[in-house]
Amino acid sequence: MSCKRAHWSLLHALIIVSLGAAGAPAQSDTNDPHVAYSYPAGCEQGASIQVVIGGQYLENVNGVHIAGDGVEAEVVGWYRPMSRGMYTNLRMRLNDTREALIEEGKQPSQVEVAIAAGVTAEQIKEMEVFLKRDRDPRRQPNEQLEEELTLNLTVARDAEPGKREFRLLTDRSMSNPIWIHVGTYPEFRETEPEDGEPDEIEGELPVLVNGQIMPGDVDRFTFHATEGTRLVINAGARAVTPFLADAVPGWFQAVLTLFDSDGNVVARADSFQFHQDPVILFEAPRDDRYTVAIRDSLFRGREDFVYRMTIGETPFITSYFPLGARIGSDVTVELEGWNLSRRSVELRTPSGRRYRPVHWVSLPQEVGPALRFPLQVDRLTEAFDQEPNDDRSSAQVVDAHQVINGRIDHPGDMDVFRIETSGPLVLEVQARRHGSPLDSMLTLVDDEGNEVAFNDDHVDRSQALSTHHADSHLTAVIPSGVPHYLFLTDAQNNGGTDFVYRLYLRAREPDYELRVVPSTIIASAGATVPVTVFALRKDGFEGDIGLNLVDAADGFELHGGLIPGDAESMQMTLKLPETSGDGPLTLAMEGQARGPRSAQPLVRPAIPAENMMQAFIWHHLVPVDDWNIIVNSRKAVQSPFETANFDKPQQVPLGGRLLVPARLLDSNVPPKELRVELIEPPAGTSAEIVTDDMERFAVQITTDPEGSPGGWRGNLLLRAYRETLPAPTESDPAPTPVRTDYGLLPAFPVEIGTRKTNRTIMAD
């Protein structure tokens, strides 16, 4: 970059460039459809049902996007309950009409008053619904749940079981995702009996029960089970809706209670191990009619407290071992659980191009669908812990570059490993993130028993659905010739056959993962929209990450595609094509970074994600299937000017100014009326348009020598607009300026200098 001295007169010598496209309005307005829940949240294979989608801004929905094949949906109706304002207006109209009729000497009935007031029977019914909802002391109104969209949902008999990403479509927008589940068991829907008696489930088990919990609700279902039946009652609540933004703890925390026909409590569950959704595992001691009750742990409830609960002698995995294996190897996986027709499976892990860090195993069962579980696949050598290894004298000797598959076999058990190699070492437990109840704790001591390093919990931001990061991770440098001992225990002194783990002993492997939000972009043709890419850095990775679109259709452009090594995220811009497409398009993005020890770049996909809020404060980047783009037919407003675009960061002097050349595209717009404003800039940074006496102009970026962060690298996002002042009139002698927005300019990469100066330089 050239750093030319400059001052005001430099504008006379600006080189006007013709680069890039003008900014345009960003994402579409906030009235895009928002989905809060679906009830029921799924459907059996080969069935057709009506489902209600609850949310906001659903009136113009005319289509549905469902991932995968075999599931179709048709919009059949929309409903929004009466608002308080509408109710008050109708109530006043009815009261005024009644008083007027009484003054005329009449004694009108309610029907006569309604007819005279022009209030329909449907409106009267809606007023009654409003009153009932308003008088319910347990009800918490939430406008994000008020509207209802009714769909006809049809699932093919051969549709793949499991959950599907589901979104609503309008002509110009797409909703956030929820998940629709395809089931294999007969489905039953709660009826809320008025007499308070349980819903009766007749016929054979298993069944899948769909329900909603409203404030204070306890849903009850009665069914018959014979002696010896090994019942699995599995309440899918958080599995249906992972996070609730405005509820504590941030999801529907279901509680299950099982009663016999005498009213005795025979089983209870509020979770399964450390999974929030409860599971009851119960062997029926006699033929009887049992009742299962489900409620929220705090007796909360509303329309989005939706559940799908299976009841029956269904297969259920409680644990499996090992949790993973080496690529291209043969492994026997042992399973623990209920009603399993197979308790082990022999398989070969994929290798070569088929290699993925997670390999999903499908295990067919005699009853119900195949069970699926994830197997971790790695390149390191695999080994198993060898008992006894409970103290230093019996410690198992391990290599520094392998994975140990083991168990904390019983309460108070500890596994001890002797490390004889030297150098930097990463010691990491993977257990809770893979479903194990183990709350690991790692302690590294030297040959004399002195503690060298310790870790209990380590946050892994890639585990978006985890709210208790209980796996351990530590780094240490092992000196040559001095053996060290690693103690692996459970922090709560618990243990058992299901307390399984994978212990990694490896060199530091700086790496990263990427998440891009929003996962859905809806904007006008030609628009420039903001996107944010998050870098989930591992093992101290500090490299710059360059980003680019992969096989993108013509017209898509990414600007500012760099995450500096000291940044965890970066906002950049995506320019959309000048013409609209047919329906949603999918984009892909990847990052490239230089590996610390390899000549080969680290190439990683940017996984689309929803930035979900939990309990008012915490955010989680929850991956979704596709990065969806909708380019609607409405043309974006064209900016009357453009700036030069740069691939590399431009230097902004600390305490000085940077001039960015600009070019006027519309000669009818005076440059003196053009404005720019920065969106969430670094401290002490400002931007404005400056012109000379010949109406040539540039964007001037200024930094504060005291307030700006010297050395900061990143993107500046500028919104362009025009400000005009109407002529004064007698009625309005001091008119307010009128603003015309043009949307975002392409992201502008900059680096703020580290040495204070008052120089002005030209962007190169």
Short mmCIF file of C-alpha atoms in Angstrom, two decimals, residues 294-472:
data_model
loop_
_atom_site.label_atom_id
_atom_site.label_comp_id
_atom_site.label_asym_id
_atom_site.label_seq_id
_atom_site.Cartn_x
_atom_site.Cartn_y
_atom_site.Cartn_z
CA ILE A 294 -46.01 -35.44 31.98
CA ARG A 295 -45.59 -31.85 33.11
CA ASP A 296 -43.03 -29.06 33.20
CA SER A 297 -40.71 -29.15 36.21
CA LEU A 298 -41.83 -25.62 37.23
CA PHE A 299 -45.43 -26.04 36.04
CA ARG A 300 -44.76 -23.54 33.26
CA GLY A 301 -46.36 -23.97 29.89
CA ARG A 302 -47.59 -22.37 26.68
CA GLU A 303 -48.22 -23.37 23.10
CA ASP A 304 -44.57 -24.06 22.26
CA PHE A 305 -44.15 -26.55 25.13
CA VAL A 306 -44.64 -29.37 22.62
CA TYR A 307 -43.62 -33.00 23.15
CA ARG A 308 -43.51 -36.33 21.33
CA MET A 309 -43.49 -39.19 23.83
CA THR A 310 -43.02 -42.85 22.93
CA ILE A 311 -44.56 -45.52 25.17
CA GLY A 312 -43.86 -49.22 24.69
CA GLU A 313 -41.35 -52.02 24.62
CA THR A 314 -39.12 -50.14 22.22
CA PRO A 315 -35.34 -50.50 21.75
CA PHE A 316 -33.28 -47.89 23.59
CA ILE A 317 -29.50 -47.51 23.86
CA THR A 318 -28.25 -46.39 27.27
CA SER A 319 -24.54 -46.54 26.35
CA TYR A 320 -22.08 -48.07 23.90
CA PHE A 321 -18.37 -48.82 23.89
CA PRO A 322 -16.05 -47.79 22.42
CA LEU A 323 -17.19 -44.33 21.40
CA GLY A 324 -14.90 -44.34 18.37
CA ALA A 325 -12.24 -46.06 16.31
CA ARG A 326 -9.38 -45.39 13.91
CA ILE A 327 -10.09 -44.77 10.23
CA GLY A 328 -10.14 -47.87 8.05
CA SER A 329 -10.17 -50.25 11.01
CA ASP A 330 -12.36 -53.11 12.19
CA VAL A 331 -14.15 -52.51 15.46
CA THR A 332 -16.73 -54.30 17.59
CA VAL A 333 -19.08 -51.92 19.35
CA GLU A 334 -20.83 -53.23 22.46
CA LEU A 335 -24.21 -51.76 23.35
CA GLU A 336 -26.11 -51.49 26.61
CA GLY A 337 -29.80 -50.73 26.72
CA TRP A 338 -33.35 -52.00 26.79
CA ASN A 339 -35.12 -54.24 24.30
CA LEU A 340 -32.11 -54.51 22.01
CA SER A 341 -32.26 -57.34 19.50
CA ARG A 342 -28.49 -56.99 19.05
CA ARG A 343 -25.97 -56.02 21.72
CA SER A 344 -22.93 -55.73 19.51
CA VAL A 345 -22.12 -54.75 15.97
CA GLU A 346 -18.98 -55.43 13.96
CA LEU A 347 -18.08 -52.85 11.36
CA ARG A 348 -15.25 -51.27 9.45
CA THR A 349 -14.80 -47.53 9.71
CA PRO A 350 -14.57 -45.51 6.49
CA SER A 351 -11.28 -44.23 5.13
CA GLY A 352 -9.96 -42.16 2.27
CA ARG A 353 -12.43 -39.76 0.73
CA ARG A 354 -15.27 -41.32 2.73
CA TYR A 355 -13.58 -40.36 5.99
CA ARG A 356 -15.57 -38.05 8.26
CA PRO A 357 -14.91 -37.26 11.93
CA VAL A 358 -18.31 -38.73 12.78
CA HIS A 359 -19.62 -41.97 11.26
CA TRP A 360 -23.29 -42.75 11.88
CA VAL A 361 -23.99 -46.43 12.48
CA SER A 362 -27.41 -47.86 11.68
CA LEU A 363 -28.37 -50.96 13.65
CA PRO A 364 -31.57 -52.75 12.47
CA GLN A 365 -33.94 -53.97 15.20
CA GLU A 366 -36.65 -56.63 15.21
CA VAL A 367 -39.17 -54.05 16.49
CA GLY A 368 -39.27 -50.46 15.32
CA PRO A 369 -36.80 -48.49 13.25
CA ALA A 370 -33.10 -49.08 13.10
CA LEU A 371 -31.15 -47.52 15.95
CA ARG A 372 -28.59 -44.92 14.92
CA PHE A 373 -25.62 -43.80 16.96
CA PRO A 374 -22.49 -41.76 16.14
CA LEU A 375 -19.04 -43.32 16.12
CA GLN A 376 -16.07 -40.93 16.33
CA VAL A 377 -13.40 -41.63 13.71
CA ASP A 378 -9.81 -40.44 14.10
CA ARG A 379 -6.36 -40.98 12.60
CA LEU A 380 -4.51 -41.66 15.86
CA THR A 381 -3.68 -45.16 17.09
CA GLU A 382 -6.42 -46.62 19.29
CA ALA A 383 -5.96 -48.50 22.57
CA PHE A 384 -8.05 -49.57 25.58
CA ASP A 385 -7.47 -48.88 29.24
CA GLN A 386 -6.14 -51.91 31.08
CA GLU A 387 -7.38 -52.62 34.59
CA PRO A 388 -6.15 -52.48 37.24
CA ASN A 389 -4.68 -49.02 36.73
CA ASP A 390 -6.01 -47.30 39.84
CA ASP A 391 -2.79 -45.77 41.20
CA ARG A 392 0.74 -44.84 40.21
CA SER A 393 2.13 -48.28 41.01
CA SER A 394 -0.28 -49.95 38.56
CA ALA A 395 -0.42 -47.10 36.04
CA GLN A 396 -0.87 -48.09 32.41
CA VAL A 397 2.00 -46.97 30.17
CA VAL A 398 0.66 -45.02 27.19
CA ASP A 399 2.08 -43.46 24.07
CA ALA A 400 1.82 -39.75 23.44
CA HIS A 401 0.06 -40.11 20.11
CA GLN A 402 -2.99 -42.27 20.65
CA VAL A 403 -6.58 -42.46 21.86
CA ILE A 404 -7.42 -44.51 24.95
CA ASN A 405 -10.94 -45.94 25.10
CA GLY A 406 -11.94 -46.57 28.68
CA ARG A 407 -14.52 -46.55 31.48
CA ILE A 408 -14.75 -45.27 35.01
CA ASP A 409 -16.08 -48.65 36.09
CA HIS A 410 -17.54 -47.87 39.51
CA PRO A 411 -18.02 -44.95 41.94
CA GLY A 412 -14.64 -43.73 43.16
CA ASP A 413 -12.72 -45.46 40.37
CA MET A 414 -9.81 -43.69 38.73
CA ASP A 415 -7.75 -44.56 35.69
CA VAL A 416 -4.06 -43.71 35.95
CA PHE A 417 -1.69 -43.53 32.97
CA ARG A 418 2.13 -43.28 32.93
CA ILE A 419 3.46 -40.95 30.21
CA GLU A 420 7.12 -41.48 29.41
CA THR A 421 7.49 -39.40 26.25
CA SER A 422 8.54 -35.74 26.33
CA GLY A 423 7.54 -32.47 24.71
CA PRO A 424 4.33 -30.45 24.32
CA LEU A 425 1.24 -32.57 24.85
CA VAL A 426 -2.52 -32.07 24.69
CA LEU A 427 -4.61 -34.29 26.99
CA GLU A 428 -8.31 -34.23 26.19
CA VAL A 429 -11.35 -36.25 27.29
CA GLN A 430 -14.33 -36.72 25.01
CA ALA A 431 -17.23 -38.23 26.93
CA ARG A 432 -20.15 -35.97 27.84
CA ARG A 433 -20.28 -34.47 24.34
CA HIS A 434 -20.91 -38.02 23.06
CA GLY A 435 -23.63 -38.87 25.56
CA SER A 436 -21.60 -40.37 28.42
CA PRO A 437 -22.63 -39.32 31.95
CA LEU A 438 -18.97 -38.96 32.90
CA ASP A 439 -18.03 -35.55 34.36
CA SER A 440 -14.33 -35.96 33.75
CA MET A 441 -11.47 -34.45 35.71
CA LEU A 442 -7.82 -34.61 34.63
CA THR A 443 -4.83 -34.21 36.95
CA LEU A 444 -1.24 -34.43 35.70
CA VAL A 445 1.54 -35.00 38.28
CA ASP A 446 5.28 -35.47 38.01
CA ASP A 447 7.28 -38.45 39.24
CA GLU A 448 7.26 -37.07 42.78
CA GLY A 449 3.50 -36.52 42.86
CA ASN A 450 3.57 -32.74 42.41
CA GLU A 451 0.63 -31.38 40.43
CA VAL A 452 1.71 -30.06 37.04
CA ALA A 453 -1.67 -29.31 35.44
CA PHE A 454 -5.36 -29.75 36.21
CA ASN A 455 -8.65 -29.30 34.39
CA ASP A 456 -12.25 -30.09 35.17
CA ASP A 457 -14.45 -28.53 32.48
CA HIS A 458 -13.54 -27.15 29.06
CA VAL A 459 -15.96 -25.24 26.83
CA ASP A 460 -16.24 -26.53 23.26
CA ARG A 461 -18.23 -23.93 21.31
CA SER A 462 -18.77 -26.36 18.43
CA GLN A 463 -21.13 -28.33 20.71
CA ALA A 464 -24.04 -25.94 20.24
CA LEU A 465 -26.67 -28.01 22.03
CA SER A 466 -24.56 -28.60 25.12
CA THR A 467 -25.21 -26.39 28.14
CA HIS A 468 -22.86 -28.23 30.51
CA HIS A 469 -19.40 -28.64 29.02
CA ALA A 470 -18.11 -31.36 31.34
CA ASP A 471 -15.22 -32.74 29.28
CA SER A 472 -11.65 -31.97 30.36
#
